[in-house]
mmCIF file of C-alpha atoms and ligand atoms in Angstrom:
data_model
loop_
_atom_site.group_PDB
_atom_site.id
_atom_site.type_symbol
_atom_site.label_atom_id
_atom_site.label_comp_id
_atom_site.label_asym_id
_atom_site.label_seq_id
_atom_site.Cartn_x
_atom_site.Cartn_y
_atom_site.Cartn_z
ATOM 1 C CA MET A 1 27.949 20.344 -12.404
ATOM 2 C CA ILE A 2 27.343 18.598 -9.077
ATOM 3 C CA ARG A 3 26.198 15.075 -9.856
ATOM 4 C CA SER A 4 24.464 12.700 -7.580
ATOM 5 C CA VAL A 5 25.972 9.320 -6.747
ATOM 6 C CA GLY A 6 25.878 6.758 -9.668
ATOM 7 C CA HIS A 7 23.272 4.540 -8.438
ATOM 8 C CA ILE A 8 20.964 7.658 -7.507
ATOM 9 C CA SER A 9 21.566 9.246 -10.992
ATOM 10 C CA ALA A 10 20.937 5.985 -12.988
ATOM 11 C CA MET A 11 17.432 5.964 -11.062
ATOM 12 C CA SER A 12 14.028 7.327 -12.517
ATOM 13 C CA PRO A 13 12.028 9.364 -9.797
ATOM 14 C CA TYR A 14 9.128 7.394 -8.177
ATOM 15 C CA ALA A 15 6.339 7.915 -10.542
ATOM 16 C CA LEU A 16 3.399 9.646 -8.760
ATOM 17 C CA ALA A 17 -0.035 10.277 -10.215
ATOM 18 C CA GLN A 18 -0.247 12.897 -13.056
ATOM 19 C CA LEU A 19 -3.340 14.975 -12.072
ATOM 20 C CA ASP A 20 -3.250 17.663 -14.772
ATOM 21 C CA ALA A 21 -6.984 18.354 -15.478
ATOM 22 C CA PRO A 22 -8.034 19.882 -18.523
ATOM 23 C CA LYS A 23 -8.424 23.775 -18.266
ATOM 24 C CA GLY A 24 -11.550 24.796 -16.543
ATOM 25 C CA MET A 25 -12.607 21.271 -15.524
ATOM 26 C CA PRO A 26 -12.896 19.865 -12.324
ATOM 27 C CA LEU A 27 -10.519 17.065 -11.268
ATOM 28 C CA ILE A 28 -11.738 13.713 -10.549
ATOM 29 C CA SER A 29 -8.907 11.820 -9.068
ATOM 30 C CA LEU A 30 -9.408 8.172 -8.585
ATOM 31 C CA SER A 31 -5.756 7.493 -8.818
ATOM 32 C CA GLN A 32 -3.871 7.342 -5.519
ATOM 33 C CA ASN A 33 -6.092 4.779 -3.460
ATOM 34 C CA GLU A 34 -7.012 7.505 -0.928
ATOM 35 C CA SER A 35 -9.945 7.005 1.200
ATOM 36 C CA LEU A 36 -13.348 8.234 -0.025
ATOM 37 C CA ARG A 37 -14.139 10.096 3.252
ATOM 38 C CA PRO A 38 -12.294 12.840 5.228
ATOM 39 C CA PRO A 39 -10.598 11.577 8.601
ATOM 40 C CA SER A 40 -12.903 10.918 11.694
ATOM 41 C CA PRO A 41 -14.031 14.334 13.223
ATOM 42 C CA LEU A 42 -12.337 12.986 16.249
ATOM 43 C CA ALA A 43 -8.902 12.663 14.371
ATOM 44 C CA ILE A 44 -9.513 16.394 12.837
ATOM 45 C CA ASP A 45 -10.224 17.755 16.417
ATOM 46 C CA ALA A 46 -7.154 15.937 18.059
ATOM 47 C CA ALA A 47 -4.822 17.183 15.374
ATOM 48 C CA ALA A 48 -6.023 20.748 15.658
ATOM 49 C CA LYS A 49 -5.670 20.556 19.514
ATOM 50 C CA ALA A 50 -2.090 18.984 18.926
ATOM 51 C CA LEU A 51 -0.973 22.129 17.036
ATOM 52 C CA GLU A 52 -0.970 24.135 20.341
ATOM 53 C CA ALA A 53 2.244 22.386 21.200
ATOM 54 C CA GLY A 54 3.476 22.802 17.549
ATOM 55 C CA ASN A 55 6.465 24.611 18.885
ATOM 56 C CA LEU A 56 7.899 21.466 20.408
ATOM 57 C CA TYR A 57 9.421 18.481 18.839
ATOM 58 C CA PRO A 58 7.073 15.517 18.552
ATOM 59 C CA ASP A 59 7.481 12.356 20.785
ATOM 60 C CA PRO A 60 10.135 10.363 19.146
ATOM 61 C CA ASP A 61 8.834 7.010 20.448
ATOM 62 C CA TRP A 62 5.240 7.603 19.440
ATOM 63 C CA GLY A 63 4.196 6.633 23.120
ATOM 64 C CA ASP A 64 0.666 7.288 22.901
ATOM 65 C CA LEU A 65 0.056 6.034 19.635
ATOM 66 C CA ARG A 66 1.973 2.740 20.478
ATOM 67 C CA ALA A 67 -0.033 2.125 23.370
ATOM 68 C CA ALA A 68 -3.285 2.450 21.489
ATOM 69 C CA LEU A 69 -1.947 0.092 18.577
ATOM 70 C CA SER A 70 -0.929 -2.211 21.153
ATOM 71 C CA ARG A 71 -4.031 -2.512 22.892
ATOM 72 C CA LEU A 72 -6.330 -2.696 19.868
ATOM 73 C CA HIS A 73 -4.344 -5.343 18.247
ATOM 74 C CA GLY A 74 -3.259 -7.198 21.144
ATOM 75 C CA ILE A 75 0.499 -6.874 20.334
ATOM 76 C CA PRO A 76 3.668 -5.757 22.163
ATOM 77 C CA ALA A 77 4.144 -2.011 22.191
ATOM 78 C CA ASP A 78 7.996 -2.253 22.101
ATOM 79 C CA GLY A 79 7.865 -4.161 18.913
ATOM 80 C CA ILE A 80 5.864 -1.283 17.113
ATOM 81 C CA LEU A 81 7.681 1.481 15.007
ATOM 82 C CA CYS A 82 5.815 4.251 13.316
ATOM 83 C CA GLY A 83 6.751 5.895 9.945
ATOM 84 C CA CYS A 84 6.267 8.979 7.914
ATOM 85 C CA GLY A 85 3.784 6.577 5.895
ATOM 86 C CA SER A 86 4.680 2.994 5.564
ATOM 87 C CA MET A 87 6.612 4.209 2.764
ATOM 88 C CA GLU A 88 9.292 5.346 5.160
ATOM 89 C CA LEU A 89 9.395 1.979 6.690
ATOM 90 C CA ILE A 90 9.791 0.330 3.414
ATOM 91 C CA SER A 91 12.543 2.550 2.568
ATOM 92 C CA CYS A 92 14.575 2.122 5.660
ATOM 93 C CA ILE A 93 14.026 -1.598 6.128
ATOM 94 C CA THR A 94 15.442 -1.861 2.660
ATOM 95 C CA GLN A 95 18.447 0.491 3.495
ATOM 96 C CA ALA A 96 19.254 -1.179 6.639
ATOM 97 C CA PHE A 97 18.959 -5.057 5.495
ATOM 98 C CA ALA A 98 19.930 -4.966 1.874
ATOM 99 C CA ASP A 99 22.892 -3.424 -0.113
ATOM 100 C CA GLU A 100 24.867 -3.711 -3.506
ATOM 101 C CA HIS A 101 25.898 -7.364 -2.464
ATOM 102 C CA ASN A 102 22.532 -8.833 -2.475
ATOM 103 C CA SER A 103 18.892 -8.723 -3.616
ATOM 104 C CA VAL A 104 15.333 -7.922 -2.626
ATOM 105 C CA LEU A 105 12.429 -10.159 -4.192
ATOM 106 C CA ALA A 106 8.787 -9.416 -4.704
ATOM 107 C CA PRO A 107 5.892 -10.648 -6.758
ATOM 108 C CA ALA A 108 5.804 -9.571 -10.644
ATOM 109 C CA HIS A 109 3.035 -7.005 -10.104
ATOM 110 C CA ALA A 110 3.875 -5.756 -6.745
ATOM 111 C CA TYR A 111 3.745 -2.203 -5.304
ATOM 112 C CA PRO A 112 6.297 -0.455 -7.288
ATOM 113 C CA PHE A 113 7.828 1.305 -4.299
ATOM 114 C CA PHE A 114 9.439 -1.897 -3.357
ATOM 115 C CA ARG A 115 11.751 -1.694 -6.463
ATOM 116 C CA THR A 116 12.358 2.051 -5.832
ATOM 117 C CA ALA A 117 13.598 1.313 -2.170
ATOM 118 C CA ALA A 118 15.811 -1.556 -3.652
ATOM 119 C CA GLN A 119 17.302 0.965 -6.099
ATOM 120 C CA ILE A 120 17.995 3.446 -3.260
ATOM 121 C CA ALA A 121 19.648 0.777 -1.325
ATOM 122 C CA ARG A 122 21.638 -0.153 -4.403
ATOM 123 C CA ALA A 123 20.201 -3.868 -4.085
ATOM 124 C CA ARG A 124 19.284 -5.837 -7.256
ATOM 125 C CA TYR A 125 15.423 -6.245 -7.547
ATOM 126 C CA ASP A 126 14.152 -9.519 -8.513
ATOM 127 C CA ASP A 127 10.451 -10.636 -9.148
ATOM 128 C CA ALA A 128 8.704 -13.622 -9.255
ATOM 129 C CA PRO A 129 5.811 -14.541 -11.622
ATOM 130 C CA GLU A 130 2.204 -14.200 -10.288
ATOM 131 C CA GLU A 131 -0.688 -16.744 -11.055
ATOM 132 C CA ASP A 132 -3.668 -14.838 -12.393
ATOM 133 C CA LYS A 133 -2.500 -11.765 -10.612
ATOM 134 C CA ARG A 134 -2.354 -13.412 -7.433
ATOM 135 C CA VAL A 135 0.835 -13.828 -5.455
ATOM 136 C CA SER A 136 2.433 -17.285 -6.084
ATOM 137 C CA VAL A 137 4.230 -18.741 -3.059
ATOM 138 C CA ASP A 138 5.928 -21.356 -5.110
ATOM 139 C CA ALA A 139 7.021 -18.721 -7.615
ATOM 140 C CA LEU A 140 8.551 -16.642 -4.942
ATOM 141 C CA LEU A 141 10.256 -19.640 -3.194
ATOM 142 C CA ALA A 142 11.681 -20.736 -6.641
ATOM 143 C CA ALA A 143 13.148 -17.376 -7.307
ATOM 144 C CA ILE A 144 15.005 -17.305 -3.926
ATOM 145 C CA ARG A 145 18.655 -16.984 -4.415
ATOM 146 C CA ASP A 146 21.585 -17.236 -2.196
ATOM 147 C CA ASP A 147 21.741 -13.633 -1.976
ATOM 148 C CA THR A 148 17.926 -12.710 -1.314
ATOM 149 C CA ARG A 149 17.849 -10.788 1.926
ATOM 150 C CA ILE A 150 14.368 -9.359 1.782
ATOM 151 C CA VAL A 151 11.082 -10.657 0.379
ATOM 152 C CA PHE A 152 8.147 -7.983 0.265
ATOM 153 C CA VAL A 153 4.741 -9.235 -0.220
ATOM 154 C CA ALA A 154 1.676 -6.712 0.076
ATOM 155 C CA ASN A 155 -1.517 -8.628 1.209
ATOM 156 C CA PRO A 156 -4.058 -7.746 -0.351
ATOM 157 C CA GLY A 157 -1.781 -6.436 -3.394
ATOM 158 C CA ASN A 158 -1.767 -3.064 -4.925
ATOM 159 C CA PRO A 159 -2.447 -2.838 -7.969
ATOM 160 C CA THR A 160 -3.838 -6.261 -8.318
ATOM 161 C CA GLY A 161 -6.363 -6.039 -5.414
ATOM 162 C CA THR A 162 -6.089 -9.846 -4.933
ATOM 163 C CA ARG A 163 -5.115 -11.649 -1.661
ATOM 164 C CA ILE A 164 -3.808 -14.809 -0.523
ATOM 165 C CA PRO A 165 -4.743 -16.660 2.575
ATOM 166 C CA ARG A 166 -2.885 -16.693 6.004
ATOM 167 C CA ALA A 167 -1.996 -20.271 5.165
ATOM 168 C CA GLU A 168 0.129 -19.359 2.027
ATOM 169 C CA LEU A 169 1.690 -16.662 3.816
ATOM 170 C CA VAL A 170 2.995 -19.185 6.737
ATOM 171 C CA ARG A 171 3.976 -21.771 3.972
ATOM 172 C CA LEU A 172 5.982 -18.740 2.462
ATOM 173 C CA ARG A 173 7.642 -17.863 5.592
ATOM 174 C CA GLU A 174 8.311 -21.601 6.354
ATOM 175 C CA GLY A 175 9.875 -22.001 2.875
ATOM 176 C CA LEU A 176 12.209 -19.073 3.221
ATOM 177 C CA PRO A 177 15.592 -19.236 4.635
ATOM 178 C CA ARG A 178 15.715 -17.966 8.096
ATOM 179 C CA ASP A 179 18.171 -15.116 7.291
ATOM 180 C CA THR A 180 15.619 -13.909 4.683
ATOM 181 C CA LEU A 181 13.370 -11.060 6.114
ATOM 182 C CA LEU A 182 9.762 -11.254 5.049
ATOM 183 C CA VAL A 183 7.919 -8.284 4.836
ATOM 184 C CA VAL A 184 4.282 -8.385 4.727
ATOM 185 C CA ASP A 185 2.770 -5.072 3.854
ATOM 186 C CA GLU A 186 -1.113 -5.086 4.899
ATOM 187 C CA ALA A 187 -1.852 -1.330 3.857
ATOM 188 C CA TYR A 188 -5.146 -2.566 2.837
ATOM 189 C CA ALA A 189 -5.767 -4.885 5.682
ATOM 190 C CA GLU A 190 -8.688 -3.297 7.326
ATOM 191 C CA PHE A 191 -10.794 -3.657 3.898
ATOM 192 C CA THR A 192 -10.510 -7.338 4.151
ATOM 193 C CA ASP A 193 -10.666 -7.792 8.034
ATOM 194 C CA HIS A 194 -13.915 -9.919 7.643
ATOM 195 C CA VAL A 195 -12.194 -12.673 5.458
ATOM 196 C CA ARG A 196 -8.665 -12.607 6.737
ATOM 197 C CA GLU A 197 -6.824 -13.779 9.890
ATOM 198 C CA PRO A 198 -4.251 -11.606 11.315
ATOM 199 C CA VAL A 199 -0.518 -12.532 10.767
ATOM 200 C CA PHE A 200 1.200 -10.533 13.498
ATOM 201 C CA ASP A 201 2.033 -13.771 15.420
ATOM 202 C CA LEU A 202 4.554 -14.511 12.541
ATOM 203 C CA VAL A 203 6.636 -11.560 13.887
ATOM 204 C CA GLU A 204 7.440 -13.438 17.145
ATOM 205 C CA ARG A 205 9.725 -15.799 14.799
ATOM 206 C CA GLY A 206 12.242 -12.842 14.722
ATOM 207 C CA ASP A 207 12.399 -12.922 10.667
ATOM 208 C CA THR A 208 9.133 -11.311 9.913
ATOM 209 C CA VAL A 209 7.844 -7.874 9.661
ATOM 210 C CA VAL A 210 4.143 -6.692 9.329
ATOM 211 C CA LEU A 211 3.379 -3.223 7.952
ATOM 212 C CA ARG A 212 0.114 -1.030 8.277
ATOM 213 C CA THR A 213 -0.894 2.209 7.415
ATOM 214 C CA PHE A 214 -3.364 5.155 8.427
ATOM 215 C CA SER A 215 -3.462 6.171 4.774
ATOM 216 C CA LYS A 216 -6.195 3.979 3.534
ATOM 217 C CA ALA A 217 -8.948 3.054 5.774
ATOM 218 C CA TYR A 218 -8.301 5.531 8.282
ATOM 219 C CA GLY A 219 -8.272 8.282 5.683
ATOM 220 C CA LEU A 220 -5.301 9.652 6.882
ATOM 221 C CA ALA A 221 -3.153 9.783 3.733
ATOM 222 C CA GLY A 222 -2.148 13.463 4.109
ATOM 223 C CA MET A 223 -0.835 13.201 7.591
ATOM 224 C CA ARG A 224 1.631 10.464 6.674
ATOM 225 C CA VAL A 225 1.495 7.744 9.419
ATOM 226 C CA GLY A 226 2.398 4.204 8.766
ATOM 227 C CA TRP A 227 3.549 1.680 11.320
ATOM 228 C CA GLY A 228 4.656 -2.055 11.679
ATOM 229 C CA LEU A 229 5.298 -4.719 13.925
ATOM 230 C CA PHE A 230 9.025 -5.930 14.158
ATOM 231 C CA PRO A 231 10.980 -8.183 16.131
ATOM 232 C CA LEU A 232 12.945 -6.063 18.605
ATOM 233 C CA GLU A 233 16.620 -6.670 17.074
ATOM 234 C CA ILE A 234 15.164 -5.648 13.562
ATOM 235 C CA ALA A 235 13.537 -2.603 15.119
ATOM 236 C CA ARG A 236 17.055 -1.621 16.834
ATOM 237 C CA GLU A 237 18.600 -1.658 13.491
ATOM 238 C CA LEU A 238 16.073 -0.006 11.757
ATOM 239 C CA ARG A 239 15.881 2.947 14.000
ATOM 240 C CA LYS A 240 19.435 3.941 13.172
ATOM 241 C CA VAL A 241 18.282 4.868 9.584
ATOM 242 C CA MET A 242 14.870 6.192 10.481
ATOM 243 C CA ASN A 243 14.419 10.019 10.799
ATOM 244 C CA PRO A 244 14.443 10.109 14.854
ATOM 245 C CA ASN A 245 11.668 13.084 14.739
ATOM 246 C CA ASN A 246 9.554 11.554 11.878
ATOM 247 C CA ILE A 247 5.724 11.975 12.433
ATOM 248 C CA THR A 248 4.491 15.406 13.343
ATOM 249 C CA ILE A 249 2.805 16.075 16.654
ATOM 250 C CA ALA A 250 -0.577 16.565 14.814
ATOM 251 C CA GLY A 251 -0.077 13.291 12.781
ATOM 252 C CA GLN A 252 0.659 11.371 15.936
ATOM 253 C CA ALA A 253 -2.656 12.960 17.594
ATOM 254 C CA ALA A 254 -4.811 12.293 14.432
ATOM 255 C CA ALA A 255 -3.750 8.680 14.303
ATOM 256 C CA LYS A 256 -4.494 7.949 17.709
ATOM 257 C CA ALA A 257 -7.684 9.461 17.750
ATOM 258 C CA ALA A 258 -8.683 7.977 14.496
ATOM 259 C CA LEU A 259 -7.680 4.464 15.790
ATOM 260 C CA LEU A 260 -9.953 4.913 18.956
ATOM 261 C CA ASP A 261 -12.874 5.553 16.507
ATOM 262 C CA GLN A 262 -13.238 2.203 15.026
ATOM 263 C CA GLY A 263 -16.905 2.803 14.114
ATOM 264 C CA TYR A 264 -15.914 5.476 11.768
ATOM 265 C CA MET A 265 -13.481 3.372 10.221
ATOM 266 C CA ARG A 266 -15.505 0.369 9.591
ATOM 267 C CA GLU A 267 -18.074 2.732 8.077
ATOM 268 C CA THR A 268 -15.610 4.004 5.520
ATOM 269 C CA CYS A 269 -14.664 0.243 4.869
ATOM 270 C CA ARG A 270 -18.437 -0.678 4.341
ATOM 271 C CA GLU A 271 -19.231 2.279 2.186
ATOM 272 C CA THR A 272 -16.100 1.495 0.035
ATOM 273 C CA ALA A 273 -17.000 -1.962 -0.357
ATOM 274 C CA ARG A 274 -20.680 -1.244 -1.233
ATOM 275 C CA LEU A 275 -19.347 1.267 -4.187
ATOM 276 C CA ARG A 276 -16.657 -1.072 -5.054
ATOM 277 C CA ASP A 277 -18.611 -4.071 -5.632
ATOM 278 C CA GLY A 278 -21.420 -1.866 -7.420
ATOM 279 C CA LEU A 279 -18.835 -0.392 -9.796
ATOM 280 C CA ARG A 280 -17.430 -3.875 -10.368
ATOM 281 C CA GLN A 281 -20.712 -5.313 -11.272
ATOM 282 C CA ARG A 282 -21.492 -2.495 -13.658
ATOM 283 C CA LEU A 283 -18.161 -2.786 -15.549
ATOM 284 C CA LEU A 284 -18.585 -6.640 -15.676
ATOM 285 C CA GLN A 285 -22.043 -6.209 -17.186
ATOM 286 C CA ALA A 286 -20.378 -3.817 -19.729
ATOM 287 C CA GLY A 287 -18.166 -6.696 -20.776
ATOM 288 C CA LEU A 288 -14.860 -5.548 -19.057
ATOM 289 C CA ASN A 289 -12.621 -7.888 -17.230
ATOM 290 C CA VAL A 290 -12.513 -6.764 -13.454
ATOM 291 C CA PRO A 291 -11.450 -9.273 -10.890
ATOM 292 C CA GLU A 292 -12.756 -9.319 -7.405
ATOM 293 C CA SER A 293 -10.991 -6.824 -5.086
ATOM 294 C CA PHE A 294 -10.106 -6.699 -1.524
ATOM 295 C CA THR A 295 -9.209 -3.228 -1.256
ATOM 296 C CA ASN A 296 -10.422 0.326 -2.010
ATOM 297 C CA PHE A 297 -9.792 0.122 -5.630
ATOM 298 C CA VAL A 298 -10.434 -2.058 -8.616
ATOM 299 C CA LEU A 299 -8.238 -3.110 -11.280
ATOM 300 C CA ILE A 300 -9.606 -3.194 -15.078
ATOM 301 C CA HIS A 301 -7.944 -5.438 -17.402
ATOM 302 C CA LEU A 302 -8.340 -4.240 -21.113
ATOM 303 C CA GLU A 303 -7.485 -6.194 -24.244
ATOM 304 C CA SER A 304 -3.960 -4.621 -24.683
ATOM 305 C CA PRO A 305 -1.588 -1.656 -23.498
ATOM 306 C CA GLU A 306 -3.189 0.348 -26.472
ATOM 307 C CA ALA A 307 -6.823 -0.066 -25.313
ATOM 308 C CA ALA A 308 -5.713 0.973 -21.694
ATOM 309 C CA HIS A 309 -3.795 3.901 -22.968
ATOM 310 C CA HIS A 310 -6.824 4.824 -25.173
ATOM 311 C CA ALA A 311 -9.344 4.520 -22.248
ATOM 312 C CA ASP A 312 -7.100 6.476 -19.812
ATOM 313 C CA HIS A 313 -6.833 9.335 -22.310
ATOM 314 C CA ALA A 314 -10.507 9.307 -23.213
ATOM 315 C CA LEU A 315 -11.313 9.838 -19.455
ATOM 316 C CA ARG A 316 -8.536 12.094 -18.674
ATOM 317 C CA ALA A 317 -10.106 14.296 -21.351
ATOM 318 C CA GLU A 318 -13.377 14.344 -19.156
ATOM 319 C CA GLY A 319 -11.293 15.095 -16.019
ATOM 320 C CA VAL A 320 -11.377 11.729 -14.522
ATOM 321 C CA PHE A 321 -7.903 10.303 -13.641
ATOM 322 C CA LEU A 322 -7.481 6.586 -13.139
ATOM 323 C CA ARG A 323 -3.937 5.095 -12.758
ATOM 324 C CA PRO A 324 -2.173 3.381 -15.583
ATOM 325 C CA GLN A 325 -0.296 0.286 -14.383
ATOM 326 C CA ALA A 326 2.854 -0.210 -16.833
ATOM 327 C CA GLY A 327 5.013 0.617 -13.593
ATOM 328 C CA ALA A 328 3.542 -2.701 -11.864
ATOM 329 C CA GLY A 329 4.054 -4.533 -15.249
ATOM 330 C CA LEU A 330 0.335 -4.370 -16.210
ATOM 331 C CA ALA A 331 0.429 -1.954 -19.133
ATOM 332 C CA ASP A 332 -2.871 -3.330 -20.086
ATOM 333 C CA CYS A 333 -4.782 -2.409 -16.863
ATOM 334 C CA LEU A 334 -6.149 0.770 -15.335
ATOM 335 C CA ARG A 335 -6.753 0.864 -11.532
ATOM 336 C CA VAL A 336 -9.617 2.840 -10.311
ATOM 337 C CA THR A 337 -9.710 4.133 -6.573
ATOM 338 C CA ILE A 338 -13.209 3.995 -4.918
ATOM 339 C CA SER A 339 -14.236 7.597 -4.301
ATOM 340 C CA VAL A 340 -17.446 9.166 -3.350
ATOM 341 C CA ALA A 341 -20.922 8.086 -5.106
ATOM 342 C CA ASP A 342 -21.228 10.764 -7.786
ATOM 343 C CA GLN A 343 -17.576 10.452 -8.850
ATOM 344 C CA ILE A 344 -17.649 6.803 -9.157
ATOM 345 C CA GLU A 345 -21.092 7.169 -11.078
ATOM 346 C CA ILE A 346 -19.215 9.526 -13.552
ATOM 347 C CA ALA A 347 -16.267 6.980 -14.174
ATOM 348 C CA ALA A 348 -18.647 4.081 -14.581
ATOM 349 C CA SER A 349 -20.537 6.029 -17.075
ATOM 350 C CA LEU A 350 -17.703 6.917 -19.062
ATOM 351 C CA LEU A 351 -16.279 3.494 -18.942
ATOM 352 C CA GLU A 352 -19.644 1.815 -20.003
ATOM 353 C CA ARG A 353 -19.651 4.250 -22.859
ATOM 354 C CA LEU A 354 -15.966 3.272 -23.890
ATOM 355 C CA ALA A 355 -16.863 -0.587 -23.560
ATOM 356 C CA LYS A 356 -19.890 -0.041 -25.811
ATOM 357 C CA GLU A 357 -17.625 1.359 -28.388
ATOM 358 C CA GLY A 358 -15.601 -1.677 -28.323
ATOM 359 C CA LEU A 359 -12.789 -1.155 -25.887
ATOM 360 C CA SER A 360 -12.600 -4.610 -24.121
HETATM 361 C C1 PLP B 401 0.875 -1.834 -0.838
HETATM 362 C C2 PLP B 401 1.091 -0.446 -0.321
HETATM 363 N N1 PLP B 401 2.094 -0.311 0.673
HETATM 364 C C3 PLP B 401 2.347 0.830 1.163
HETATM 365 C C4 PLP B 401 1.908 2.081 0.713
HETATM 366 C C5 PLP B 401 2.121 3.399 1.194
HETATM 367 O O1 PLP B 401 1.183 3.894 2.144
HETATM 368 P P1 PLP B 401 1.696 5.095 3.155
HETATM 369 O O2 PLP B 401 0.800 6.264 2.738
HETATM 370 O O3 PLP B 401 1.444 4.434 4.344
HETATM 371 O O4 PLP B 401 3.225 5.360 2.898
HETATM 372 C C6 PLP B 401 0.798 1.948 -0.466
HETATM 373 C C7 PLP B 401 0.157 3.352 -0.949
HETATM 374 O O5 PLP B 401 -0.516 3.190 -1.729
HETATM 375 C C8 PLP B 401 0.629 0.707 -0.742
HETATM 376 O O6 PLP B 401 -0.609 0.659 -1.739
#
């Protein structure tokens, strides 16, 4: 038998959503934090047009896309790297900057792929407690060890949906050793632009990376385009481990066109926030515990892991798939991605009925 190397055979595969709808029932997937709308029509046209050159390899430097990102965000183009989703960047950062002699640190309820990336790199994975499901800068600083090489913080967080202010991120950065890389993952940033200040300027220090994605507010999860702003030396090292031809020609064209259609993206964020806050109010009225969210999902805290399991199964039986959160250390929680109004209506009614039956 051909065996994978030790640390890979010891790993569990990354847990994706399970979407096996009961026979004959339409699937309502509220489980992957995808956008409630298709991409901008401009992005769809641009991707279709780009396919005409599909016999050629894509631009390995993402030139047009980088230039557009640089203009929109007022950041230097040469510090931008684009990944096959931000997952590729998370994985490559970890491979390039951590190994079996050191460790990666993240908050206790962090995006589970940070742990997977550390496992692939053979690095130890440490976590620091959160305060009421919010990132605690004090706890992260207290958990730093001599061998901590990377700290990952998603802001806002997934699956918590909570966020910390820029001042807290600055305090974290200033409290970390200079040889510890801070990665601020802003996958959901566009949903909070009205309440947050950008943190791209931290990258100038040379020890901080900021990641973004087109998968959420821009509705391009299926095209796999993420990006980040990197200090130049970090970018140079990272490119050694990245796939040199990573993003398809259609993905690059779609992302650039989506970026230029800011109005469409903003409208997606507004509609998402309207449905998200409406769902939250209904669930609160039903007696469920649902903290304020700054993303395209809400997290429901149930009384126990058993209650979460029961609710998840009851909804699955009706074809509605939420995302259980044991993988993020929250076995008593279910995450609901904000989808179109009629799907949210179905989920809300089912959850209200369950709450009435005594779930919370
Ligand atoms: C916090 C966070 N980071 C990164 C990602 C990965 O996004 P992408 O589709 O760009 O790989 C996700 C996806 O859910 C996420 O929640």
